[in-house]
Structures are given as C-alpha cells and as structure tokens.
Coordinates of C-alpha atoms in Angstrom, one line a residue:
M6 CA -204.0 -150.5 49.9
F7 CA -201.1 -148.7 50.9
V8 CA -200.5 -150.4 54.3
I9 CA -200.1 -154.2 53.0
I10 CA -197.9 -152.6 50.4
C11 CA -195.6 -151.4 52.7
A12 CA -196.0 -154.0 54.9
A13 CA -194.8 -156.7 51.8
L14 CA -191.5 -154.7 51.0
V15 CA -190.7 -154.4 54.3
A16 CA -191.0 -158.1 54.6
C17 CA -189.3 -159.0 50.7
V18 CA -186.1 -156.8 53.4
V19 CA -186.2 -158.5 56.3
L20 CA -186.9 -161.6 54.5
T21 CA -183.6 -160.8 52.1
I22 CA -181.2 -159.9 54.9
G23 CA -182.2 -160.5 57.7
P24 CA -181.0 -164.3 57.2
P25 CA -177.4 -163.8 56.1
I26 CA -177.6 -161.3 59.1
F27 CA -178.2 -164.0 61.4
R28 CA -175.7 -166.7 60.3
Y29 CA -173.4 -164.1 59.9
F30 CA -173.6 -163.0 64.1
Q31 CA -174.6 -166.9 64.3
D32 CA -170.9 -167.2 62.6
L33 CA -170.9 -171.8 62.9
K34 CA -167.3 -172.0 61.1
G35 CA -166.3 -169.3 63.8
F36 CA -165.5 -167.1 60.1
R37 CA -165.7 -163.9 61.7
K38 CA -162.1 -164.3 63.6
Y39 CA -160.7 -163.3 59.8
P40 CA -160.6 -160.4 58.4
S41 CA -162.8 -159.9 55.8
Q42 CA -162.4 -158.0 52.3
N43 CA -164.9 -155.9 52.6
P44 CA -167.8 -154.5 55.3
L45 CA -169.9 -156.3 52.7
S46 CA -167.6 -160.3 52.9
G47 CA -169.7 -161.9 55.1
F48 CA -172.7 -161.4 54.7
T49 CA -172.9 -161.9 50.6
N50 CA -170.9 -163.2 48.0
F51 CA -171.5 -160.7 46.2
A52 CA -169.2 -158.5 47.8
Y53 CA -166.6 -159.7 45.9
G54 CA -167.7 -158.8 42.8
M55 CA -168.1 -155.7 44.2
E56 CA -164.9 -154.8 44.3
K57 CA -164.1 -155.6 40.5
W58 CA -166.3 -151.9 40.3
R59 CA -164.2 -150.4 42.7
S60 CA -161.9 -147.6 41.0
H61 CA -159.1 -147.5 42.4
R62 CA -154.7 -147.5 41.7
Y63 CA -154.3 -150.6 41.9
F64 CA -156.6 -153.7 40.1
Q65 CA -159.1 -156.2 43.0
T66 CA -156.7 -159.0 42.6
E67 CA -153.6 -156.8 43.5
R68 CA -156.0 -155.5 46.4
L69 CA -156.3 -158.4 48.4
H70 CA -152.9 -159.6 47.6
H71 CA -151.8 -156.6 50.3
Q72 CA -154.5 -157.5 52.3
L73 CA -153.2 -160.9 52.9
L74 CA -149.1 -159.6 53.4
K75 CA -151.0 -158.7 56.3
H76 CA -153.3 -161.7 57.3
P77 CA -152.7 -165.0 56.2
V78 CA -156.5 -165.7 55.6
V79 CA -159.0 -163.9 54.5
R80 CA -162.5 -163.2 53.8
L81 CA -163.7 -163.5 50.5
G82 CA -167.5 -164.6 51.7
P83 CA -169.4 -166.0 54.0
N84 CA -168.4 -169.4 53.7
W85 CA -165.4 -168.3 51.6
L86 CA -161.1 -167.6 52.5
S87 CA -158.2 -166.8 50.4
F88 CA -155.1 -167.7 51.4
R89 CA -151.4 -166.5 51.8
S90 CA -149.4 -169.2 51.9
S91 CA -147.9 -171.1 48.3
Q92 CA -148.9 -173.9 50.6
A93 CA -152.6 -173.8 50.6
V94 CA -151.6 -174.4 46.2
K95 CA -150.8 -178.2 46.7
D96 CA -153.4 -178.8 49.3
I97 CA -156.3 -177.0 47.4
Y98 CA -155.3 -177.9 43.8
G99 CA -152.5 -180.5 44.1
Y100 CA -153.3 -184.0 42.4
T101 CA -153.5 -185.5 46.2
S102 CA -156.1 -182.7 46.8
Q103 CA -159.9 -183.7 47.3
C104 CA -161.5 -180.2 47.1
S105 CA -163.4 -180.4 43.9
K106 CA -165.1 -177.3 42.0
G107 CA -168.7 -175.7 42.9
P108 CA -171.2 -174.0 41.8
L109 CA -169.3 -170.4 40.1
Y110 CA -168.6 -173.3 37.3
D111 CA -172.1 -174.9 37.6
A112 CA -172.8 -171.0 37.2
L113 CA -170.9 -170.3 34.2
Q114 CA -171.7 -173.1 32.3
G115 CA -175.3 -171.1 30.8
G116 CA -176.7 -174.6 29.4
G117 CA -173.3 -176.5 27.6
Q118 CA -169.9 -177.6 30.1
N119 CA -166.9 -177.9 28.5
L120 CA -163.1 -179.1 30.1
V121 CA -162.9 -175.7 32.7
L122 CA -166.4 -175.7 34.2
I123 CA -167.0 -179.3 34.3
S124 CA -167.4 -180.2 38.3
D125 CA -168.3 -183.4 38.3
R126 CA -164.6 -185.5 38.5
G127 CA -166.1 -188.6 36.5
L128 CA -167.6 -186.6 33.2
H129 CA -164.2 -184.6 33.7
S130 CA -162.1 -187.8 33.5
S131 CA -163.4 -189.5 30.0
R132 CA -163.7 -186.0 28.8
R133 CA -160.4 -184.8 28.4
K134 CA -159.5 -188.7 27.7
M135 CA -161.8 -187.7 24.5
V136 CA -159.9 -185.0 23.3
A137 CA -156.2 -185.9 24.9
S138 CA -154.8 -187.2 22.2
A139 CA -155.5 -184.4 19.8
Y140 CA -153.5 -182.0 22.3
A141 CA -149.9 -184.3 23.1
P142 CA -146.9 -183.1 22.5
K143 CA -147.3 -185.0 19.1
Q144 CA -149.5 -181.8 17.4
I145 CA -147.2 -179.7 17.3
E146 CA -146.1 -180.3 14.1
K147 CA -148.9 -180.6 12.2
W148 CA -150.1 -177.2 14.2
E149 CA -146.4 -175.1 13.0
P150 CA -148.1 -174.6 9.3
M151 CA -151.0 -172.6 11.1
V152 CA -149.0 -170.8 13.0
A153 CA -145.8 -169.7 10.6
E154 CA -148.5 -168.6 7.8
T155 CA -150.3 -166.5 10.3
T156 CA -147.1 -165.2 11.7
S157 CA -146.3 -164.7 8.3
I158 CA -148.5 -162.2 6.9
L159 CA -148.1 -160.4 11.1
V160 CA -144.4 -160.3 9.4
S161 CA -146.0 -158.6 6.6
K162 CA -148.3 -156.4 8.5
M163 CA -145.0 -155.1 11.1
D164 CA -143.4 -154.5 8.0
A165 CA -145.5 -152.2 6.8
L166 CA -145.7 -150.2 10.5
C167 CA -142.3 -150.1 11.0
T168 CA -140.5 -146.4 12.0
T169 CA -137.5 -145.0 11.8
P170 CA -134.8 -146.4 14.0
L171 CA -135.8 -144.6 17.8
I172 CA -132.0 -141.7 17.9
T173 CA -129.6 -143.3 19.7
G174 CA -128.9 -140.6 23.1
T175 CA -132.0 -139.2 22.8
T176 CA -135.4 -138.9 25.6
G177 CA -136.4 -141.7 24.3
V178 CA -139.7 -141.0 23.9
P179 CA -141.1 -141.5 20.6
C180 CA -143.1 -139.4 18.9
K181 CA -146.8 -140.1 18.7
E182 CA -147.4 -140.5 15.1
D183 CA -144.9 -143.2 15.7
L184 CA -146.5 -145.8 17.5
T185 CA -148.0 -147.8 15.2
F186 CA -148.4 -151.2 16.6
D187 CA -150.5 -151.8 19.3
G188 CA -148.7 -155.1 21.0
N189 CA -152.0 -155.9 23.0
W190 CA -154.5 -156.3 20.1
W191 CA -151.9 -157.4 17.5
A192 CA -151.1 -160.0 20.0
L193 CA -155.4 -161.3 21.1
L194 CA -156.0 -161.0 16.8
Y195 CA -152.6 -163.2 16.5
C196 CA -153.8 -166.3 19.7
F197 CA -157.6 -165.7 18.5
E198 CA -157.2 -166.5 14.6
G199 CA -153.9 -169.2 15.6
A200 CA -156.6 -171.2 17.5
T201 CA -159.3 -171.2 15.8
K202 CA -157.2 -172.6 13.2
I203 CA -155.4 -175.4 15.6
G204 CA -159.1 -176.1 16.9
L205 CA -161.4 -175.7 14.3
S206 CA -160.0 -176.1 11.3
K207 CA -160.5 -172.7 10.7
D208 CA -158.8 -169.5 9.4
L209 CA -161.1 -165.4 10.9
G210 CA -158.2 -163.8 8.2
F211 CA -157.6 -161.8 11.8
I212 CA -154.5 -160.7 10.7
A213 CA -155.0 -160.0 7.7
Q214 CA -157.9 -157.4 8.3
G215 CA -156.3 -155.8 11.7
S216 CA -159.9 -156.6 12.8
D217 CA -162.0 -158.7 15.2
L218 CA -164.3 -158.9 12.6
I219 CA -166.6 -162.0 11.5
Q220 CA -169.7 -162.9 9.6
I221 CA -171.6 -164.9 11.1
Q222 CA -175.0 -165.9 10.0
H223 CA -177.9 -166.5 12.5
P224 CA -181.1 -169.9 12.0
D225 CA -183.0 -167.2 10.8
G226 CA -180.9 -166.9 8.2
K227 CA -180.3 -163.4 8.9
V228 CA -176.6 -162.0 8.4
E229 CA -174.6 -159.8 11.0
K230 CA -171.3 -158.8 11.1
V231 CA -169.5 -159.6 14.6
N232 CA -166.6 -158.2 16.6
L233 CA -165.9 -161.9 18.2
I234 CA -162.8 -160.2 20.8
E235 CA -165.6 -157.5 22.5
C236 CA -168.5 -159.5 22.2
A237 CA -166.4 -162.8 23.9
R238 CA -165.0 -159.7 26.6
G239 CA -168.2 -158.6 27.0
G240 CA -169.5 -161.2 28.0
A241 CA -167.5 -162.1 30.5
S242 CA -166.9 -158.8 31.6
A243 CA -170.7 -158.6 33.2
A244 CA -170.7 -162.6 34.3
S245 CA -167.7 -161.9 35.9
T246 CA -169.1 -158.2 38.8
L247 CA -172.1 -160.6 39.9
V248 CA -172.0 -164.8 39.5
Y249 CA -170.3 -165.2 43.3
D250 CA -173.4 -164.8 44.1
T251 CA -174.7 -167.6 42.7
P252 CA -178.1 -168.0 42.9
N253 CA -179.1 -164.9 42.8
F254 CA -177.7 -164.7 39.6
P255 CA -179.7 -165.3 37.4
T256 CA -181.6 -162.7 38.5
F257 CA -179.0 -160.2 38.9
I258 CA -178.7 -160.9 34.9
K259 CA -183.0 -159.7 34.3
L260 CA -182.1 -156.7 36.4
S261 CA -179.0 -155.5 35.1
K262 CA -180.2 -155.9 31.9
L263 CA -183.3 -153.2 32.8
I264 CA -181.4 -150.5 35.5
S265 CA -177.6 -150.1 33.3
P266 CA -176.6 -149.7 30.2
W267 CA -173.6 -150.9 30.4
Y268 CA -174.8 -154.2 32.3
A269 CA -177.7 -154.1 29.0
G270 CA -175.0 -153.9 26.1
N271 CA -172.4 -156.7 27.9
W272 CA -174.8 -159.3 27.5
A273 CA -176.2 -158.3 24.6
K274 CA -171.7 -158.7 23.1
G275 CA -172.2 -162.0 25.4
A276 CA -175.0 -163.1 23.2
K277 CA -173.0 -162.2 20.1
W278 CA -170.2 -164.7 21.8
R279 CA -171.9 -167.2 21.7
A280 CA -174.1 -166.7 18.8
A281 CA -170.8 -166.7 17.2
V282 CA -169.1 -169.9 18.3
E283 CA -172.5 -171.7 17.4
Y284 CA -172.0 -170.8 14.0
I285 CA -168.7 -171.7 13.3
T286 CA -168.9 -174.6 15.7
K287 CA -171.7 -175.5 12.8
E288 CA -170.1 -174.5 9.7
R289 CA -166.9 -176.4 10.7
I290 CA -169.5 -180.0 10.9
E291 CA -170.7 -179.5 8.0
R292 CA -167.4 -179.0 6.2
Q293 CA -166.9 -182.6 7.9
D294 CA -170.2 -184.0 6.6
N295 CA -169.2 -182.7 2.8
G296 CA -166.2 -184.7 2.6
E297 CA -163.8 -182.7 3.5
V298 CA -160.8 -184.1 5.9
L299 CA -160.0 -182.1 8.8
D300 CA -157.8 -183.2 11.5
D301 CA -158.1 -180.5 14.8
L302 CA -158.5 -180.0 18.3
L303 CA -162.5 -180.8 18.2
G304 CA -162.6 -183.2 15.7
P305 CA -162.8 -186.0 18.9
M306 CA -165.5 -184.4 20.0
I307 CA -167.4 -185.0 16.6
E308 CA -166.1 -188.4 15.4
D309 CA -164.8 -191.0 17.6
P310 CA -161.6 -191.3 15.1
K311 CA -160.3 -194.9 16.3
T312 CA -164.0 -195.9 15.6
G313 CA -165.5 -193.6 13.6
A314 CA -168.3 -193.5 15.5
E315 CA -170.3 -190.2 16.9
A316 CA -168.8 -188.6 20.2
D317 CA -170.5 -189.0 22.8
I318 CA -171.2 -184.9 23.0
N319 CA -174.5 -183.7 23.7
V320 CA -174.6 -180.7 21.8
A321 CA -174.3 -177.8 24.1
D322 CA -171.5 -178.9 25.6
R323 CA -169.6 -179.4 22.1
Y324 CA -170.2 -175.2 21.8
S325 CA -169.0 -175.4 25.5
E326 CA -165.6 -176.5 24.3
V327 CA -165.6 -175.0 20.7
E328 CA -166.3 -171.3 23.1
Q329 CA -163.3 -173.0 25.4
I330 CA -160.7 -173.2 22.7
V331 CA -161.5 -169.7 21.1
N332 CA -161.7 -168.0 23.8
G333 CA -159.1 -170.6 26.3
G334 CA -156.9 -171.0 23.4
G335 CA -157.1 -167.0 22.4
D336 CA -157.0 -164.3 25.1
G337 CA -154.8 -166.5 28.2
P338 CA -152.0 -165.9 25.5
G339 CA -152.6 -162.5 23.9
I340 CA -152.2 -162.0 27.8
S341 CA -149.2 -163.4 27.9
L342 CA -147.1 -162.0 25.1
T343 CA -148.3 -158.8 25.3
N344 CA -147.1 -158.8 29.2
T345 CA -143.8 -161.2 27.6
L346 CA -143.0 -158.6 25.6
Y347 CA -143.7 -155.6 27.9
Y348 CA -141.3 -156.7 30.4
L349 CA -138.9 -157.5 28.3
I350 CA -138.7 -154.1 27.1
K351 CA -138.5 -152.7 30.0
N352 CA -135.6 -155.2 31.1
P353 CA -133.2 -154.4 28.4
E354 CA -130.8 -156.8 29.7
T355 CA -133.1 -159.9 29.7
M356 CA -133.7 -158.4 26.3
T357 CA -130.5 -158.6 25.3
R358 CA -129.7 -161.7 26.4
L359 CA -132.4 -163.0 25.0
R360 CA -132.4 -162.1 21.5
A361 CA -128.7 -164.2 22.5
E362 CA -129.7 -167.0 22.4
L363 CA -131.9 -166.5 19.8
D364 CA -129.0 -165.5 17.5
E365 CA -127.6 -168.0 17.7
V366 CA -129.7 -170.7 16.8
L367 CA -132.3 -168.4 14.3
A368 CA -130.3 -166.9 10.2
P369 CA -131.0 -163.9 9.2
E370 CA -133.2 -165.8 6.6
D371 CA -135.5 -167.4 9.1
V372 CA -138.1 -164.7 8.2
V373 CA -140.3 -167.0 10.8
A374 CA -138.5 -168.5 13.6
P375 CA -139.2 -172.1 13.8
W376 CA -140.5 -174.3 16.7
S377 CA -137.2 -177.5 16.3
K378 CA -135.3 -174.2 17.2
L379 CA -137.1 -172.8 19.7
K380 CA -138.6 -175.9 21.5
N381 CA -135.0 -176.7 23.9
L382 CA -134.6 -172.4 24.1
S383 CA -134.1 -172.7 27.9
Y384 CA -134.3 -168.5 27.8
L385 CA -137.3 -167.9 25.4
R386 CA -138.9 -170.8 27.7
A387 CA -137.8 -168.6 31.2
C388 CA -138.9 -165.8 29.5
V389 CA -142.1 -166.7 28.7
D390 CA -143.1 -169.0 32.6
E391 CA -141.7 -165.8 34.5
S392 CA -143.7 -163.3 32.8
M393 CA -146.4 -165.6 33.5
R394 CA -145.7 -166.2 36.9
L395 CA -145.7 -161.9 37.9
S396 CA -148.4 -161.9 36.4
P397 CA -150.2 -164.2 35.5
P398 CA -153.5 -164.9 32.6
I399 CA -156.3 -165.7 35.5
A400 CA -155.5 -163.8 38.4
T401 CA -157.9 -164.1 40.5
N402 CA -159.0 -166.9 43.1
L403 CA -160.0 -170.0 41.6
T404 CA -162.2 -171.0 43.7
R405 CA -163.1 -174.6 45.4
R406 CA -165.0 -177.1 47.9
T407 CA -163.3 -178.6 50.9
P408 CA -165.6 -181.8 51.0
P409 CA -168.7 -182.5 52.8
N410 CA -167.6 -184.8 55.4
R411 CA -164.4 -183.9 57.4
P412 CA -161.7 -180.8 58.2
S413 CA -159.7 -180.0 55.6
K414 CA -155.9 -178.6 56.6
I415 CA -154.8 -176.1 54.7
A416 CA -152.4 -174.5 54.9
D417 CA -151.8 -175.4 58.6
E418 CA -155.6 -174.0 59.0
V419 CA -158.0 -176.7 60.6
V420 CA -160.8 -175.9 57.4
P421 CA -165.1 -176.9 57.9
P422 CA -166.3 -179.2 56.0
N423 CA -168.5 -177.5 52.5
T424 CA -166.4 -174.5 52.6
V425 CA -165.3 -172.6 49.4
V426 CA -161.3 -172.3 49.5
S427 CA -159.3 -170.6 46.9
I428 CA -155.9 -168.9 46.5
S429 CA -154.9 -166.3 43.1
A430 CA -151.7 -167.6 41.1
Y431 CA -151.2 -163.5 42.0
T432 CA -150.2 -164.1 45.2
A433 CA -149.4 -167.7 45.0
H434 CA -147.0 -166.6 42.5
R435 CA -145.2 -163.8 44.9
D436 CA -144.2 -165.8 48.5
P437 CA -141.2 -164.8 48.9
E438 CA -140.2 -168.0 50.3
I439 CA -140.0 -169.5 46.6
F440 CA -139.6 -166.8 45.2
P441 CA -137.1 -164.7 45.8
D442 CA -137.6 -161.2 45.0
P443 CA -140.7 -162.0 43.4
E444 CA -142.3 -158.3 41.8
A445 CA -138.9 -158.6 40.5
F446 CA -138.6 -159.8 36.4
K447 CA -135.9 -162.3 36.7
P448 CA -135.8 -165.9 34.4
E449 CA -133.4 -166.8 35.9
R450 CA -135.0 -167.7 38.7
W451 CA -136.1 -170.3 36.4
L452 CA -132.4 -171.7 35.6
M453 CA -131.9 -172.6 39.1
K454 CA -130.1 -176.4 39.0
G455 CA -128.5 -178.7 41.7
D456 CA -131.5 -177.7 44.5
D457 CA -134.6 -177.7 44.8
R458 CA -135.4 -175.0 44.1
L459 CA -137.0 -175.3 41.1
R460 CA -139.2 -177.7 42.5
N461 CA -140.5 -176.1 45.0
M462 CA -141.5 -172.7 42.5
L463 CA -142.7 -175.5 40.0
A464 CA -144.8 -177.0 42.8
V465 CA -147.1 -173.3 43.6
Y466 CA -146.6 -171.9 40.0
I467 CA -150.7 -171.7 38.2
A468 CA -150.9 -169.9 35.9
F469 CA -151.6 -173.4 34.4
S470 CA -153.8 -174.2 37.7
A471 CA -152.6 -178.2 38.4
G472 CA -153.0 -181.2 39.5
S473 CA -156.2 -183.8 37.2
R474 CA -157.4 -179.3 35.9
A475 CA -154.4 -178.1 34.5
C476 CA -154.7 -176.8 31.1
I477 CA -155.0 -179.3 28.1
G478 CA -154.3 -176.4 26.0
R479 CA -150.5 -176.0 27.1
N480 CA -148.3 -177.3 24.1
V481 CA -150.7 -175.1 22.1
T482 CA -150.5 -172.0 24.0
I483 CA -146.6 -172.2 24.2
L484 CA -145.6 -172.9 20.0
M485 CA -147.7 -170.0 20.1
Q486 CA -146.0 -168.1 22.6
F487 CA -142.6 -169.6 21.5
V488 CA -143.3 -168.1 17.7
Y489 CA -144.5 -165.1 17.7
L490 CA -142.3 -164.0 20.4
A491 CA -138.9 -165.4 18.9
T492 CA -140.0 -163.8 15.4
L493 CA -140.1 -160.3 16.9
I494 CA -138.0 -160.1 19.1
T495 CA -135.0 -160.6 16.3
R496 CA -136.5 -158.9 13.4
Y497 CA -137.4 -155.5 14.9
E498 CA -136.5 -153.4 18.1
F499 CA -139.6 -151.6 20.1
A500 CA -139.9 -148.6 22.3
L501 CA -142.7 -147.3 24.5
P502 CA -144.3 -143.8 24.6
N503 CA -141.8 -143.1 27.3
P504 CA -139.7 -144.9 29.6
D505 CA -141.2 -144.2 32.8
W506 CA -144.3 -145.7 30.3
E507 CA -146.2 -148.9 33.1
M508 CA -148.7 -151.0 31.8
K509 CA -151.9 -151.3 33.8
W510 CA -154.0 -154.2 33.6
R511 CA -158.3 -154.8 33.9
D512 CA -159.1 -157.5 36.6
Y513 CA -162.3 -159.2 35.5
F514 CA -162.6 -163.0 34.9
N515 CA -159.2 -162.4 33.3
L516 CA -156.6 -160.1 33.9
W517 CA -156.1 -158.0 30.6
P518 CA -153.9 -155.8 29.7
E519 CA -155.5 -152.5 28.6
E520 CA -153.0 -151.1 25.4
L521 CA -149.1 -152.2 24.5
P522 CA -148.5 -148.5 22.8
L523 CA -145.7 -149.3 20.2
K524 CA -142.9 -147.4 18.1
I525 CA -141.1 -150.4 15.9
W526 CA -138.4 -150.3 13.2
R527 CA -136.7 -153.1 11.4
R528 CA -133.1 -154.7 14.1
E529 CA -129.9 -154.7 12.1
R530 CA -128.8 -158.6 11.5
Q531 CA -125.6 -160.2 10.3
A532 CA -126.5 -162.3 7.3
S533 CA -125.0 -165.6 7.9
A534 CA -121.8 -166.1 5.6

C-alpha cells in the first residue's frame, strides 16, 4: 500500500509539473528569447502573483519597470508578454485594437459581471449604453450637493484637528503629537462616502464618524458591523496574489484558506465585503419599491428610465456593478487624492502656483470650493493629471489577449495569436520620449500648447484606461478630486513628519499608499473687500 501511495504522489507531481516544463522547452511561440520577470515566469502565471509577496525596497510594478528599462519586452508568464514602449498602449488598449479581455477578468467575476470585468464586447457595449446617461458630464450639477455636503463635514473634522502653525525658521519637523491628520485615511473615507451617495443615494456617514464601520443585516437576520474599506481591500489583497494562474485559482482559494491565516483572514474579509454590497443594494431597491424617488448611478440598472420597465440585468450582475461603483469610486480616487496632496507638499513651488490659481477664483467665504469656480482651472487639472501619471492608482499590468486567428504587432514586436499582452500605466507614463524627465512631478507639462507633445501624452495616458474600456466614472472622480483638493489647499497648511519623509506604497491590484501623516493648521487669507 505504501508503495502505491508513493507512486501515486510521484505521478501527481509529474503530471502537475511535467507539462509546463515540456511546453517551456518546446517553445512553440519562441518566447524563451525574452527575459523573464523571475525564474518561474516561463513555467506558470503564478510567478507574477508571487512577486507581490517579495519583501523589497521597490514594489512589484516598480521592479518590473526597472527590468523594462533594460529590455523592451519581459516575459511575465508562459504566454504573457509585458512591453516598455508607450506605443503598446495604443496597440493593446486603443480604439482600433483587436485585443480583448481574457480569463483573468472572468476569474475575478465571482458570479457577477460589471463594466470592468465583462470580457464579451457585445455585453460590455449594451451595459455601457444602459448606464451612460447616468454618468454623463451634465449630471455633475446633480452630484455636486452630495460632494459639498461630505466636504463640509470633512472641513469641520479637520478644523478640530488643526494645530498651531509650524514655526518659521525651525527644522520643519513637527512633534509626533501634532501629526493629527492621516491624509490617506481621510481621503479614502471621503471618496467611499461620496461614491456611495452618488451611486446609491446612501450616506455611509464615514466622515462624521471618522471610520469605515457600517452595520449590515444578513439574510438570516443576523446583524453585523463591518469595516467596509478594510474588507474590500482584504479580499483584493488575497485575490491579487493568486488569480493570475486562472485555471487553478479556485483550488488556490481553498488551499490558501487551509494553510495560511493571512489568506483565511483576507478571504473572510472579502466575504464580508460582498455581504455588505448585497445589503446596501437590497436596501436601495427596497427604498425605491417603497415609493422614494431616487436618482443615482444604480437607477438605470433597476428600472429603464425611458420606459419604466425592469432593467435587463440579472441580480448577480447588479451586485457586481455596485461593487464597482463603491470600490471603484472610492479606492482609486482616494489613492489619487493622497498622492496629489503628497506631491504638492513635497513640491512647494507647485503648491504656491496652485494656491495662486485657486485664490483668484475662490473667496475666503467659500468654505467648500464650488465646482462652477473650479471646472476650468487648468493648473488644478494639471496637478491631478500629473499625480496620476507619476503614481497611477491602478499601476499594474492590465492584460489583454491578441486575436486568435492572426499575429499582432505590439510596439514593433510581431506577437503570435492568442497571446496575453500588457503594459503597466506605471511604465507607459515613464516613457522619456513622451514624458521628458519622467520621474519629476511637473504639472506644467500638461499645459504645453502649439505642438504635438500634449496630444502624444494624452494618447498614452491610461490612468483611466483607454479606448472603449476607458473608465465610465471619470466625471465622478474629477468632481470629487477637484472639490476636495481646492477646499483643503485654500483652507489649510500642511507639514510632513520631516522634510525627507517619503511615501511608501503597497502594490496589489491598486497601488495603495500606506499612510500620509500630516500636521495641519489653518491658512491665513485676506478677507474679500
């Protein structure tokens, strides 16, 4: 019996690792000529997820970028190539690209499909048409009061956290007790609350309570308190390390729960996140059924606004869309606000120029900056764009698959059919031919006129993705970011823990800042005449 068991185990090992080794040396597509991200990249996509576990001074996407500075193409998996040249943006994600989303997005669906995860082009097009009018720029006037309300509560909280001014001429190092404001945490609370107000007509109350705690009720009647942001990020952290080996992802989930407390805890958080999403979705539908007139992003996915008929979307997909409204509208913009404020504080000349632009249009009585005075401010927009260029919230490689029936040309490389291809926003935004001095925070680069440089930059700028898959919620995030930044920058002064303090990020699906500890105090402005 012992011999049989041993033979069975050996057979399992051979059958598991044998085929990848055989395919690697068979090399039907000729990919062995490309350098690999790590020694296992030629054998399994799991190698890409493994990179997220590494303890290193550089985060994963940054390490890959350093490799791409030496090699124009790097192999990330047996059938997966990552590119350096920003030309790959147009070839992979552009309107004329024939590349499509593949198994990674299907694996992440969890039973429901949303605009980000839908791989079928026809379904994506019909879903986008369903909700397009709800996201249109004309809706900003409707959203603004909700954002202003959240901003007003934030101002009252920040006023209470203000300290005495930093004394001019000192070392510029505030005492630890004066670091009362975590710019990262409050930006996340702000954006999750704003996105949920706009998306589901629900006030989470995050800013007022200073936490991400909400109370939900399960179908069995059990009431539970859930840390919404923590749970959303917990599930994403676990998935981002395992999902790239898509055929084995379900097995990896089961095994990781059994052998790792970290995975078990994060999968449990992910389950609580999905339970919270289901609860707030049902709550929103019940309010409408009870006669409330609600006008929000979810509305067209409940009832056709033109005919009054039930929307053509199943329950699982509706939950999935709410996940994207709340998490996509909260996490990405929150990251961007944290990064932008950080870069402005680290670059005082840029902060001074932005304040001058804001002071020209905002009166001291404008406690919350109104959108009407912000929407045409070119330097404010340039600061946001430059922050998202330098530290894109979604920095990782967004995969696409080349057509199955013919080779494709990606950044001057002829790529075989049915190959997974990608370029990270982090690398695309650092092409020195498009963005001179790419590691510098220079909002002025977005104000250039009179030549093709601005057009070339916009063509490869993928902070909101690109082509037909570009982020539909762009107008929501721009509104929240402009109002938040303009309000805070005109009202407060900021100091980092010390002049040499540097931001640190964690790289999962999104590039998460770890913290932004700040000393804040009221800025002196002259009252209007």
